[in-house]
């Protein structure tokens, strides 16, 4: 709590300083938003309200809600999944947010990332590619307008916000179908993108709202940019890369379009086995500063529960039996420190300094001394990279040998385990669990490296099975810790799913080896 008072004091000081000096910095962003993505890891209503309590006290005034299939669709009830909320729950949540000064902007995809819609037979005629339910064909404007007019109206009816986010990012299939290819060859992919987005913006306008889109595709294909509506807001998402990754931002700056920015609290390659903490802290430090310099009107801290891409179980004719998200990440329950970091970076008109922030947070929120704060900073600074196994062994993305990576994690784990936080014990327990999950996973990679090596033969099976037995016993303990720490935070079925998926590969290998010892 003391930390929050400090923040408020800092914000007041900033405000006063700004008034007195009329500095060039623009101060607070009018829109200071947090994002919840419910493709997977659907939270309980109670956990959502606690999150809103925390972030609203720290200066956040907007929440971007990507309900996806957790929204209680009515006419389109085909879309609502087994974790969906009721209408009453959504209404009560939006009211709750409003009571705390937080406006809820819905994010309803209508172009790319439409898997949860296009997987169903009811909507498959809209697919750009019959084999891939990720994207709508932008030439099917009439059919898409009929469908999304109803979907947008359903979603808008429960969200009084004047803004309506329609997604439109990562439309990687642009120009794929024969009809689209002909248009793309003749007039360019920008034409396909802009004509379709204009039609979707028309629906938003008919609902009396202001449309918002992600900026990546128009940056990549800017030729028809001027035809997009004047009130459209573009969100420049940057999770830690050079500003012009998707295309020249100058194309947007020079036209004076309305821009918001979006860093990320969880993004690729984060998964349940690794979290690139340092990258996310640095992302806030660098990109928020960039956004201030370029007068962005708002900031959204995104938090992705998955990559938004899927693996499918198909039947005949690409009928989809089931889809599995690529990459599950650790739930938001463990990310309070990045929540607070984002609030500080968005609200406080001074450059965000990750190490100073973490050390301060360690003292005020976890009750650690200076030495403990140092351990916490080392934990967040420790590289966490993906690991690949090949027939010549296992290495992480920076080329380090797997055993070196495991040793480093174990040393860090022991240091973390010795910390004695005077408060925030649950938060510290999440950090420890995340590292234990990583170590269990890395040791499994060592087993896999042996299994995938050119010298592996049947004689090696007993040794691998013995190693796997120990690791599988560990996963059962990890499952229980995960369920205990996330109980009440995630919906129960989500916890079960995550525990299952986390060790599915290990269990399958164990079964395979068991069969082949006969
Ligand atoms: Zn098409």
Short mmCIF file of C-alpha atoms and ligand atoms in Angstrom, two decimals:
data_model
loop_
_atom_site.label_atom_id
_atom_site.label_comp_id
_atom_site.label_asym_id
_atom_site.label_seq_id
_atom_site.Cartn_x
_atom_site.Cartn_y
_atom_site.Cartn_z
CA UNK A 1 0.00 0.00 0.00
CA UNK A 2 2.88 2.30 0.88
CA UNK A 3 4.08 1.76 -2.65
CA UNK A 4 0.80 3.08 -4.03
CA UNK A 5 1.02 6.21 -1.90
CA UNK A 6 4.53 6.72 -3.21
CA UNK A 7 3.19 6.43 -6.72
CA UNK A 8 0.42 8.92 -6.09
CA UNK A 9 2.92 11.28 -4.50
CA UNK A 10 5.24 10.85 -7.49
CA UNK A 11 2.37 11.50 -9.89
CA UNK A 12 1.36 14.68 -8.01
CA UNK A 13 4.94 15.89 -7.98
CA UNK A 14 5.19 15.19 -11.69
CA UNK A 15 2.00 17.11 -12.35
CA UNK A 16 3.17 20.11 -10.33
CA UNK A 17 6.60 20.05 -11.94
CA UNK A 18 4.97 19.86 -15.36
CA UNK A 19 2.77 22.88 -14.63
CA UNK A 20 5.65 24.93 -13.28
CA UNK A 21 8.23 24.12 -15.95
CA UNK A 22 5.97 23.52 -18.98
CA UNK A 23 8.51 20.89 -19.97
CA UNK A 24 8.51 19.46 -23.49
CA UNK A 25 7.48 16.04 -22.14
CA UNK A 26 3.78 15.39 -22.54
CA UNK A 27 3.16 13.88 -19.10
CA UNK A 28 0.38 11.34 -18.66
CA UNK A 29 -1.06 9.55 -21.62
CA UNK A 30 -4.81 10.32 -21.74
CA UNK A 31 -5.47 6.59 -22.29
CA UNK A 32 -3.53 4.36 -19.87
CA UNK A 33 -4.73 0.85 -20.56
CA UNK A 34 -4.18 -2.69 -19.51
CA UNK A 35 -5.13 -5.64 -21.72
CA UNK A 36 -6.60 -9.02 -20.80
CA UNK A 37 -6.50 -11.81 -23.36
CA UNK A 38 -8.90 -14.68 -22.68
CA UNK A 39 -8.08 -16.97 -25.62
CA UNK A 40 -6.78 -19.26 -22.91
CA UNK A 41 -6.25 -18.87 -19.15
CA UNK A 42 -9.65 -17.38 -18.44
CA UNK A 43 -9.56 -15.72 -15.02
CA UNK A 44 -12.26 -15.81 -12.38
CA UNK A 45 -14.46 -12.75 -12.04
CA UNK A 46 -13.07 -12.18 -8.57
CA UNK A 47 -9.45 -12.18 -9.83
CA UNK A 48 -10.42 -9.76 -12.60
CA UNK A 49 -11.94 -7.37 -10.08
CA UNK A 50 -8.86 -7.53 -7.81
CA UNK A 51 -6.67 -6.74 -10.81
CA UNK A 52 -8.82 -3.73 -11.64
CA UNK A 53 -8.61 -2.61 -7.99
CA UNK A 54 -4.82 -2.70 -8.13
CA UNK A 55 -4.25 -1.07 -11.50
CA UNK A 56 -6.90 1.62 -11.05
CA UNK A 57 -5.27 2.67 -7.76
CA UNK A 58 -2.04 3.04 -9.69
CA UNK A 59 -3.42 5.28 -12.41
CA UNK A 60 -4.73 2.93 -15.12
CA UNK A 61 -8.00 4.25 -16.57
CA UNK A 62 -8.78 1.76 -19.37
CA UNK A 63 -9.01 -1.98 -19.82
CA UNK A 64 -8.92 -3.60 -23.27
CA UNK A 65 -10.89 -6.84 -22.99
CA UNK A 66 -10.26 -9.58 -25.49
CA UNK A 67 -13.06 -11.90 -24.32
CA UNK A 68 -12.88 -14.06 -27.42
CA UNK A 69 -14.90 -17.26 -26.90
CA UNK A 70 -15.36 -16.42 -23.21
CA UNK A 71 -17.97 -13.81 -24.23
CA UNK A 72 -21.62 -14.85 -23.78
CA UNK A 73 -22.75 -14.52 -27.39
CA UNK A 74 -26.49 -14.79 -27.91
CA UNK A 75 -27.41 -14.93 -31.63
CA UNK A 76 -23.94 -16.37 -32.16
CA UNK A 77 -24.01 -18.78 -29.22
CA UNK A 78 -21.96 -21.23 -31.35
CA UNK A 79 -18.90 -19.18 -30.36
CA UNK A 80 -19.09 -19.25 -26.55
CA UNK A 81 -16.78 -21.86 -25.03
CA UNK A 82 -16.73 -23.88 -21.82
CA UNK A 83 -15.06 -21.05 -19.88
CA UNK A 84 -17.47 -18.35 -21.06
CA UNK A 85 -18.99 -15.84 -18.65
CA UNK A 86 -22.68 -15.08 -18.35
CA UNK A 87 -24.17 -11.80 -19.56
CA UNK A 88 -24.76 -10.80 -15.95
CA UNK A 89 -21.10 -11.41 -15.13
CA UNK A 90 -19.89 -9.27 -18.04
CA UNK A 91 -22.33 -6.48 -17.13
CA UNK A 92 -21.32 -6.58 -13.48
CA UNK A 93 -17.61 -6.52 -14.40
CA UNK A 94 -17.94 -3.58 -16.79
CA UNK A 95 -19.95 -1.73 -14.08
CA UNK A 96 -17.33 -2.58 -11.49
CA UNK A 97 -14.60 -1.16 -13.72
CA UNK A 98 -16.62 1.95 -14.39
CA UNK A 99 -17.05 2.47 -10.64
CA UNK A 100 -13.27 2.53 -10.36
CA UNK A 101 -12.77 4.97 -13.21
CA UNK A 102 -11.80 2.28 -15.70
CA UNK A 103 -13.37 2.28 -19.16
CA UNK A 104 -13.60 -1.17 -20.77
CA UNK A 105 -12.83 -1.23 -24.51
CA UNK A 106 -13.82 -4.52 -26.14
CA UNK A 107 -11.45 -6.08 -28.65
CA UNK A 108 -13.40 -8.10 -31.20
CA UNK A 109 -11.29 -9.57 -33.98
CA UNK A 110 -12.89 -9.60 -37.41
CA UNK A 111 -10.03 -10.20 -39.88
CA UNK A 112 -6.91 -12.08 -38.69
CA UNK A 113 -6.87 -14.15 -35.47
CA UNK A 114 -10.43 -15.33 -36.08
CA UNK A 115 -9.70 -19.00 -35.33
CA UNK A 116 -12.28 -19.24 -32.58
CA UNK A 117 -14.92 -18.10 -35.08
CA UNK A 118 -13.83 -19.69 -38.35
CA UNK A 119 -13.15 -23.09 -36.77
CA UNK A 120 -16.94 -23.60 -36.72
CA UNK A 121 -18.76 -24.92 -39.79
CA UNK A 122 -21.26 -22.11 -39.41
CA UNK A 123 -18.58 -19.54 -40.34
CA UNK A 124 -16.20 -21.53 -42.51
CA UNK A 125 -17.41 -19.92 -45.76
CA UNK A 126 -15.63 -16.75 -44.57
CA UNK A 127 -12.19 -18.41 -44.50
CA UNK A 128 -9.42 -17.05 -46.74
CA UNK A 129 -7.91 -20.54 -46.82
CA UNK A 130 -10.12 -23.64 -46.47
CA UNK A 131 -7.28 -25.36 -44.58
CA UNK A 132 -6.66 -22.51 -42.14
CA UNK A 133 -9.34 -20.84 -39.99
CA UNK A 134 -7.15 -17.88 -38.95
CA UNK A 135 -8.29 -15.24 -41.43
CA UNK A 136 -11.40 -13.92 -43.15
CA UNK A 137 -11.24 -13.44 -46.94
CA UNK A 138 -11.28 -9.64 -47.38
CA UNK A 139 -13.23 -9.91 -50.63
CA UNK A 140 -16.21 -11.47 -48.83
CA UNK A 141 -17.21 -8.06 -47.56
CA UNK A 142 -20.97 -8.57 -47.84
CA UNK A 143 -20.95 -11.88 -45.92
CA UNK A 144 -18.47 -10.58 -43.34
CA UNK A 145 -20.48 -7.39 -42.86
CA UNK A 146 -23.62 -9.44 -42.20
CA UNK A 147 -21.79 -11.58 -39.64
CA UNK A 148 -19.75 -8.91 -37.87
CA UNK A 149 -22.61 -6.39 -37.74
CA UNK A 150 -24.33 -8.84 -35.42
CA UNK A 151 -21.20 -9.81 -33.48
CA UNK A 152 -20.08 -6.20 -32.96
CA UNK A 153 -23.62 -5.22 -31.88
CA UNK A 154 -23.72 -8.03 -29.31
CA UNK A 155 -20.35 -7.07 -27.87
CA UNK A 156 -20.99 -3.31 -28.02
CA UNK A 157 -24.31 -3.70 -26.19
CA UNK A 158 -22.43 -4.72 -23.02
CA UNK A 159 -19.64 -2.12 -23.33
CA UNK A 160 -20.59 1.57 -23.14
CA UNK A 161 -17.06 2.67 -24.14
CA UNK A 162 -16.88 5.05 -27.11
CA UNK A 163 -14.03 2.93 -28.52
CA UNK A 164 -14.29 -0.43 -30.26
CA UNK A 165 -11.10 -2.35 -31.12
CA UNK A 166 -11.43 -4.53 -34.21
CA UNK A 167 -7.97 -6.14 -34.22
CA UNK A 168 -6.83 -6.49 -37.87
CA UNK A 169 -3.26 -7.51 -36.98
CA UNK A 170 -1.17 -10.28 -38.49
CA UNK A 171 -3.40 -10.92 -41.52
CA UNK A 172 -0.68 -13.12 -42.96
CA UNK A 173 -2.94 -14.79 -45.53
CA UNK A 174 -3.62 -11.54 -47.43
CA UNK A 175 -3.74 -12.27 -51.16
CA UNK A 176 -3.83 -16.06 -50.79
CA UNK A 177 -7.13 -17.14 -52.37
CA UNK A 178 -7.43 -16.87 -56.16
CA UNK A 179 -9.73 -13.84 -56.10
CA UNK A 180 -7.59 -12.00 -53.58
CA UNK A 181 -4.41 -12.81 -55.48
CA UNK A 182 -5.87 -11.20 -58.60
CA UNK A 183 -6.68 -7.99 -56.70
CA UNK A 184 -3.31 -8.01 -54.93
CA UNK A 185 -1.48 -8.43 -58.26
CA UNK A 186 -3.49 -5.62 -59.84
CA UNK A 187 -3.80 -3.13 -56.96
CA UNK A 188 -1.61 -4.36 -54.09
CA UNK A 189 -2.28 -5.93 -50.71
CA UNK A 190 -2.95 -2.52 -49.20
CA UNK A 191 -6.12 -2.32 -51.31
CA UNK A 192 -7.38 -5.66 -49.95
CA UNK A 193 -6.62 -4.64 -46.38
CA UNK A 194 -7.98 -1.10 -46.55
CA UNK A 195 -11.27 -1.91 -48.32
CA UNK A 196 -12.08 -4.61 -45.79
CA UNK A 197 -11.07 -2.57 -42.73
CA UNK A 198 -13.13 0.36 -44.03
CA UNK A 199 -16.20 -1.91 -44.16
CA UNK A 200 -15.59 -3.06 -40.58
CA UNK A 201 -15.08 0.56 -39.45
CA UNK A 202 -18.44 1.41 -41.07
CA UNK A 203 -20.11 -1.09 -38.73
CA UNK A 204 -18.35 0.47 -35.73
CA UNK A 205 -19.46 3.93 -36.86
CA UNK A 206 -23.08 2.76 -37.20
CA UNK A 207 -22.84 1.71 -33.54
CA UNK A 208 -21.77 5.28 -32.75
CA UNK A 209 -18.24 4.32 -31.75
CA UNK A 210 -14.63 5.04 -32.69
CA UNK A 211 -12.72 2.14 -34.28
CA UNK A 212 -9.25 1.04 -33.16
CA UNK A 213 -6.89 -1.31 -35.03
CA UNK A 214 -3.37 -2.73 -34.58
CA UNK A 215 -0.98 -0.86 -36.89
CA UNK A 216 1.33 -3.62 -38.18
CA UNK A 217 -0.36 -4.42 -41.49
CA UNK A 218 -1.01 -0.86 -42.64
CA UNK A 219 2.63 -0.11 -41.78
CA UNK A 220 3.65 -3.01 -44.00
CA UNK A 221 1.27 -2.09 -46.83
CA UNK A 222 0.71 1.68 -46.50
CA UNK A 223 -0.25 2.58 -50.08
CA UNK A 224 -4.01 2.97 -49.50
CA UNK A 225 -3.65 4.33 -45.95
CA UNK A 226 -5.27 7.69 -46.78
CA UNK A 227 -8.59 5.99 -47.53
CA UNK A 228 -9.01 4.74 -43.96
CA UNK A 229 -11.41 6.79 -41.80
CA UNK A 230 -10.02 9.92 -40.16
CA UNK A 231 -11.11 8.93 -36.67
CA UNK A 232 -9.47 5.47 -36.80
CA UNK A 233 -6.93 4.92 -34.01
CA UNK A 234 -3.80 2.91 -34.88
CA UNK A 235 -2.01 0.97 -32.14
CA UNK A 236 1.72 0.63 -32.72
CA UNK A 237 2.66 -2.54 -30.85
CA UNK A 238 6.29 -2.89 -29.98
CA UNK A 239 7.42 -5.63 -27.65
CA UNK A 240 11.09 -4.71 -27.62
CA UNK A 241 12.32 -4.11 -31.16
CA UNK A 242 13.41 -1.23 -33.39
CA UNK A 243 10.53 1.20 -34.15
CA UNK A 244 10.16 0.48 -37.89
CA UNK A 245 9.94 -3.31 -37.67
CA UNK A 246 6.65 -3.53 -39.61
CA UNK A 247 7.14 -0.52 -41.88
CA UNK A 248 7.96 3.16 -41.66
CA UNK A 249 6.13 4.85 -38.78
CA UNK A 250 6.87 8.13 -40.55
CA UNK A 251 4.04 7.17 -42.92
CA UNK A 252 1.64 7.46 -39.98
CA UNK A 253 3.33 10.44 -38.27
CA UNK A 254 3.31 12.54 -41.45
CA UNK A 255 -0.45 12.06 -41.92
CA UNK A 256 -1.21 13.04 -38.33
CA UNK A 257 -3.21 9.89 -37.61
CA UNK A 258 -4.25 9.07 -34.05
CA UNK A 259 -1.69 6.72 -32.52
CA UNK A 260 -1.54 4.67 -29.35
CA UNK A 261 1.32 2.39 -28.36
CA UNK A 262 1.42 -1.10 -26.91
CA UNK A 263 4.32 -2.74 -25.10
CA UNK A 264 3.89 -6.29 -23.73
CA UNK A 265 4.01 -7.94 -20.35
CA UNK A 266 3.93 -11.46 -21.81
CA UNK A 267 4.84 -12.14 -25.45
CA UNK A 268 6.79 -14.60 -27.61
CA UNK A 269 8.88 -16.60 -26.88
CA UNK A 270 7.49 -16.61 -23.32
CA UNK A 271 5.81 -19.87 -22.55
CA UNK A 272 5.08 -21.87 -19.43
CA UNK A 273 8.78 -22.84 -19.22
CA UNK A 274 10.38 -19.44 -19.72
CA UNK A 275 9.62 -15.78 -19.11
CA UNK A 276 11.85 -13.04 -20.48
CA UNK A 277 11.34 -10.69 -17.56
CA UNK A 278 14.23 -8.41 -18.42
CA UNK A 279 12.98 -7.88 -21.96
CA UNK A 280 9.58 -6.78 -20.65
CA UNK A 281 11.09 -4.35 -18.13
CA UNK A 282 13.37 -2.92 -20.84
CA UNK A 283 10.42 -2.73 -23.24
CA UNK A 284 8.67 -0.38 -20.80
CA UNK A 285 11.82 1.69 -20.34
CA UNK A 286 12.48 2.17 -24.05
CA UNK A 287 9.11 2.13 -25.78
CA UNK A 288 7.13 4.25 -23.32
CA UNK A 289 9.79 6.95 -23.70
CA UNK A 290 9.53 6.66 -27.50
CA UNK A 291 5.74 6.95 -27.32
CA UNK A 292 6.00 10.10 -25.18
CA UNK A 293 8.44 11.67 -27.59
CA UNK A 294 6.05 10.98 -30.46
CA UNK A 295 2.92 12.22 -28.63
CA UNK A 296 1.06 8.91 -28.63
CA UNK A 297 -2.40 9.49 -27.19
CA UNK A 298 -2.57 6.25 -25.25
CA UNK A 299 -0.73 3.18 -24.12
CA UNK A 300 -1.99 -0.39 -23.79
CA UNK A 301 0.07 -2.89 -21.80
CA UNK A 302 -0.73 -6.08 -23.68
CA UNK A 303 -0.56 -9.45 -21.97
CA UNK A 304 -0.83 -12.41 -24.32
CA UNK A 305 -2.02 -15.74 -22.96
CA UNK A 306 -0.78 -17.47 -26.12
CA UNK A 307 0.75 -16.64 -29.50
CA UNK A 308 -2.69 -16.54 -31.12
CA UNK A 309 -1.73 -19.40 -33.43
CA UNK A 310 -2.96 -22.96 -33.10
CA UNK A 311 -2.35 -26.56 -33.91
CA UNK A 312 -5.40 -28.46 -35.13
CA UNK A 313 -6.87 -31.92 -35.06
CA UNK A 314 -8.58 -32.20 -38.42
CA UNK A 315 -11.08 -34.66 -39.81
CA UNK A 316 -12.05 -35.04 -43.48
CA UNK A 317 -12.35 -31.80 -45.42
CA UNK A 318 -10.44 -29.85 -42.77
CA UNK A 319 -13.30 -30.10 -40.33
CA UNK A 320 -11.74 -29.03 -37.03
CA UNK A 321 -12.19 -31.42 -34.12
CA UNK A 322 -10.07 -29.44 -31.68
CA UNK A 323 -7.50 -26.65 -31.61
CA UNK A 324 -4.55 -26.28 -29.26
CA UNK A 325 -2.90 -22.91 -28.67
CA UNK A 326 0.77 -22.65 -29.60
CA UNK A 327 2.54 -21.50 -26.42
CA UNK A 328 0.87 -21.36 -23.04
CA UNK A 329 2.36 -18.79 -20.69
CA UNK A 330 2.40 -18.54 -16.91
CA UNK A 331 -0.84 -16.88 -15.71
CA UNK A 332 -1.05 -13.20 -14.86
CA UNK A 333 -1.11 -14.13 -11.17
CA UNK A 334 2.72 -14.01 -11.14
CA UNK A 335 3.08 -10.68 -12.91
CA UNK A 336 2.11 -8.12 -10.27
CA UNK A 337 5.55 -6.57 -10.46
CA UNK A 338 5.17 -5.95 -14.21
CA UNK A 339 1.63 -4.70 -13.62
CA UNK A 340 3.06 -2.14 -11.20
CA UNK A 341 6.00 -1.38 -13.50
CA UNK A 342 3.64 -0.63 -16.38
CA UNK A 343 1.51 1.64 -14.19
CA UNK A 344 4.58 3.57 -13.09
CA UNK A 345 5.94 3.83 -16.63
CA UNK A 346 2.59 5.05 -18.03
CA UNK A 347 1.74 7.42 -15.18
CA UNK A 348 5.03 8.85 -13.98
CA UNK A 349 6.50 11.46 -16.25
CA UNK A 350 10.10 10.39 -15.82
CA UNK A 351 12.10 7.77 -17.67
CA UNK A 352 11.32 4.31 -16.29
CA UNK A 353 14.39 2.66 -14.77
CA UNK A 354 13.96 -1.12 -14.41
CA UNK A 355 16.63 -1.87 -11.81
CA UNK A 356 15.72 1.03 -9.53
CA UNK A 357 12.07 0.07 -9.86
CA UNK A 358 12.64 -3.62 -9.03
CA UNK A 359 14.82 -2.78 -6.01
CA UNK A 360 12.21 -0.35 -4.70
CA UNK A 361 9.40 -2.84 -5.30
CA UNK A 362 11.38 -5.60 -3.55
CA UNK A 363 11.63 -3.42 -0.45
CA UNK A 364 8.11 -1.95 -0.38
CA UNK A 365 6.00 -4.85 -1.70
CA UNK A 366 7.96 -7.92 -0.62
CA UNK A 367 9.64 -6.51 2.49
CA UNK A 368 13.11 -7.58 1.35
CA UNK A 369 16.36 -5.95 2.46
CA UNK A 370 18.96 -4.59 0.00
CA UNK A 371 20.63 -7.98 -0.41
CA UNK A 372 17.25 -9.61 -1.08
CA UNK A 373 16.39 -6.89 -3.57
CA UNK A 374 19.67 -7.68 -5.33
CA UNK A 375 18.73 -11.35 -5.59
CA UNK A 376 15.36 -10.42 -7.07
CA UNK A 377 17.00 -8.18 -9.64
CA UNK A 378 19.43 -10.98 -10.60
CA UNK A 379 16.44 -13.30 -11.03
CA UNK A 380 14.70 -10.88 -13.39
CA UNK A 381 17.97 -10.25 -15.26
CA UNK A 382 18.82 -13.93 -15.71
CA UNK A 383 18.56 -14.83 -19.41
CA UNK A 384 15.73 -17.24 -20.19
CA UNK A 385 15.94 -18.50 -23.74
CA UNK A 386 14.25 -21.22 -25.74
CA UNK A 387 16.13 -24.51 -25.91
CA UNK A 388 16.44 -26.63 -29.01
CA UNK A 389 17.37 -30.26 -29.16
CA UNK A 390 19.09 -31.74 -32.18
CA UNK A 391 21.06 -34.90 -32.87
CA UNK A 392 24.17 -33.09 -31.68
CA UNK A 393 22.85 -32.04 -28.26
CA UNK A 394 20.83 -29.23 -26.70
CA UNK A 395 21.57 -25.52 -26.66
CA UNK A 396 19.68 -22.38 -25.80
CA UNK A 397 19.00 -19.64 -28.34
CA UNK A 398 22.21 -17.82 -27.39
CA UNK A 399 24.26 -20.97 -28.03
CA UNK A 400 24.87 -21.95 -24.40
CA UNK A 401 25.08 -25.62 -23.54
CA UNK A 402 21.97 -26.95 -21.81
CA UNK A 403 23.87 -28.12 -18.71
CA UNK A 404 25.31 -24.67 -18.18
CA UNK A 405 21.78 -23.22 -18.38
CA UNK A 406 20.45 -25.79 -15.89
CA UNK A 407 23.29 -25.06 -13.41
CA UNK A 408 22.59 -21.33 -13.60
CA UNK A 409 18.85 -21.87 -12.98
CA UNK A 410 19.52 -24.18 -10.02
CA UNK A 411 21.89 -21.64 -8.43
CA UNK A 412 19.29 -18.92 -8.92
CA UNK A 413 16.57 -21.15 -7.55
CA UNK A 414 18.58 -21.79 -4.38
CA UNK A 415 19.14 -18.07 -3.91
CA UNK A 416 15.44 -17.34 -4.41
CA UNK A 417 14.45 -20.12 -2.00
CA UNK A 418 16.60 -18.54 0.72
CA UNK A 419 14.80 -15.19 0.48
CA UNK A 420 12.60 -14.35 3.43
CA UNK A 421 9.98 -11.90 2.14
CA UNK A 422 8.23 -10.19 5.05
CA UNK A 423 5.17 -9.79 2.83
CA UNK A 424 3.96 -10.76 -0.62
CA UNK A 425 4.84 -14.39 0.16
CA UNK A 426 2.46 -15.64 -2.53
CA UNK A 427 4.15 -13.51 -5.19
CA UNK A 428 7.56 -14.89 -4.19
CA UNK A 429 6.09 -18.41 -4.31
CA UNK A 430 5.07 -17.84 -7.95
CA UNK A 431 8.65 -16.85 -8.89
CA UNK A 432 10.00 -19.98 -7.26
CA UNK A 433 7.41 -22.19 -8.94
CA UNK A 434 8.15 -20.66 -12.36
CA UNK A 435 11.82 -21.47 -11.90
CA UNK A 436 11.09 -25.00 -10.65
CA UNK A 437 8.90 -25.57 -13.73
CA UNK A 438 11.77 -24.31 -15.90
CA UNK A 439 14.32 -26.59 -14.24
CA UNK A 440 12.02 -29.61 -14.57
CA UNK A 441 11.58 -28.75 -18.25
CA UNK A 442 15.30 -28.20 -18.90
CA UNK A 443 16.11 -31.56 -17.32
CA UNK A 444 13.53 -33.12 -19.59
CA UNK A 445 15.31 -31.45 -22.52
CA UNK A 446 18.50 -33.21 -21.38
CA UNK A 447 16.60 -36.53 -21.57
CA UNK A 448 15.30 -35.58 -25.00
CA UNK A 449 18.80 -34.63 -26.17
CA UNK A 450 19.93 -38.18 -25.33
CA UNK A 451 16.80 -39.68 -26.94
CA UNK A 452 17.28 -37.67 -30.14
CA UNK A 453 21.03 -38.31 -30.40
CA UNK A 454 22.41 -40.36 -33.28
CA UNK A 455 23.87 -42.87 -30.80
CA UNK A 456 20.59 -43.66 -29.02
CA UNK A 457 19.47 -47.30 -29.22
CA UNK A 458 17.35 -49.68 -27.17
CA UNK A 459 20.09 -50.23 -24.61
CA UNK A 460 19.68 -46.60 -23.53
CA UNK A 461 15.98 -46.93 -22.68
CA UNK A 462 16.26 -47.99 -18.99
CA UNK A 463 18.49 -45.03 -18.13
CA UNK A 464 16.11 -42.58 -19.79
CA UNK A 465 13.10 -44.12 -18.08
CA UNK A 466 14.72 -43.80 -14.71
CA UNK A 467 15.40 -40.10 -15.35
CA UNK A 468 11.86 -39.56 -16.61
CA UNK A 469 10.35 -41.28 -13.56
CA UNK A 470 12.00 -38.72 -11.28
CA UNK A 471 10.89 -35.83 -13.50
CA UNK A 472 7.32 -37.11 -13.70
CA UNK A 473 7.16 -37.40 -9.91
CA UNK A 474 8.32 -33.77 -9.77
CA UNK A 475 5.60 -32.69 -12.21
CA UNK A 476 2.94 -34.07 -9.88
CA UNK A 477 4.27 -31.86 -7.08
CA UNK A 478 4.49 -28.92 -9.50
CA UNK A 479 0.87 -29.57 -10.55
CA UNK A 480 -0.27 -29.33 -6.95
CA UNK A 481 1.71 -26.13 -6.32
CA UNK A 482 0.36 -24.61 -9.54
CA UNK A 483 -3.23 -25.51 -8.60
CA UNK A 484 -2.78 -24.12 -5.08
CA UNK A 485 -1.22 -20.83 -6.19
CA UNK A 486 -3.66 -20.25 -9.07
CA UNK A 487 -6.81 -21.63 -7.46
CA UNK A 488 -9.46 -18.91 -7.43
CA UNK A 489 -7.39 -16.92 -9.94
CA UNK A 490 -7.95 -19.01 -13.05
CA UNK A 491 -11.15 -20.92 -13.69
CA UNK A 492 -10.69 -24.50 -12.47
CA UNK A 493 -10.79 -26.13 -15.91
CA UNK A 494 -8.02 -23.80 -17.11
CA UNK A 495 -5.74 -24.95 -14.29
CA UNK A 496 -6.39 -28.57 -15.16
CA UNK A 497 -5.71 -27.91 -18.83
CA UNK A 498 -2.44 -26.10 -18.16
CA UNK A 499 -1.18 -28.81 -15.84
CA UNK A 500 -2.02 -31.44 -18.46
CA UNK A 501 -0.40 -29.62 -21.37
CA UNK A 502 2.72 -28.64 -19.43
CA UNK A 503 4.00 -32.20 -19.13
CA UNK A 504 2.18 -33.95 -21.97
CA UNK A 505 5.34 -34.50 -24.01
CA UNK A 506 7.15 -36.02 -21.05
CA UNK A 507 4.28 -38.42 -20.34
CA UNK A 508 4.03 -39.50 -23.98
CA UNK A 509 7.76 -40.23 -24.15
CA UNK A 510 7.57 -42.26 -20.96
CA UNK A 511 4.71 -44.35 -22.39
CA UNK A 512 6.60 -44.90 -25.63
CA UNK A 513 9.74 -46.03 -23.84
CA UNK A 514 7.77 -48.27 -21.47
CA UNK A 515 6.22 -50.09 -24.42
CA UNK A 516 9.61 -50.59 -26.03
CA UNK A 517 11.30 -52.20 -23.06
CA UNK A 518 9.27 -55.36 -23.62
ZN1 LIG B 1 -9.66 -14.05 -50.44
#
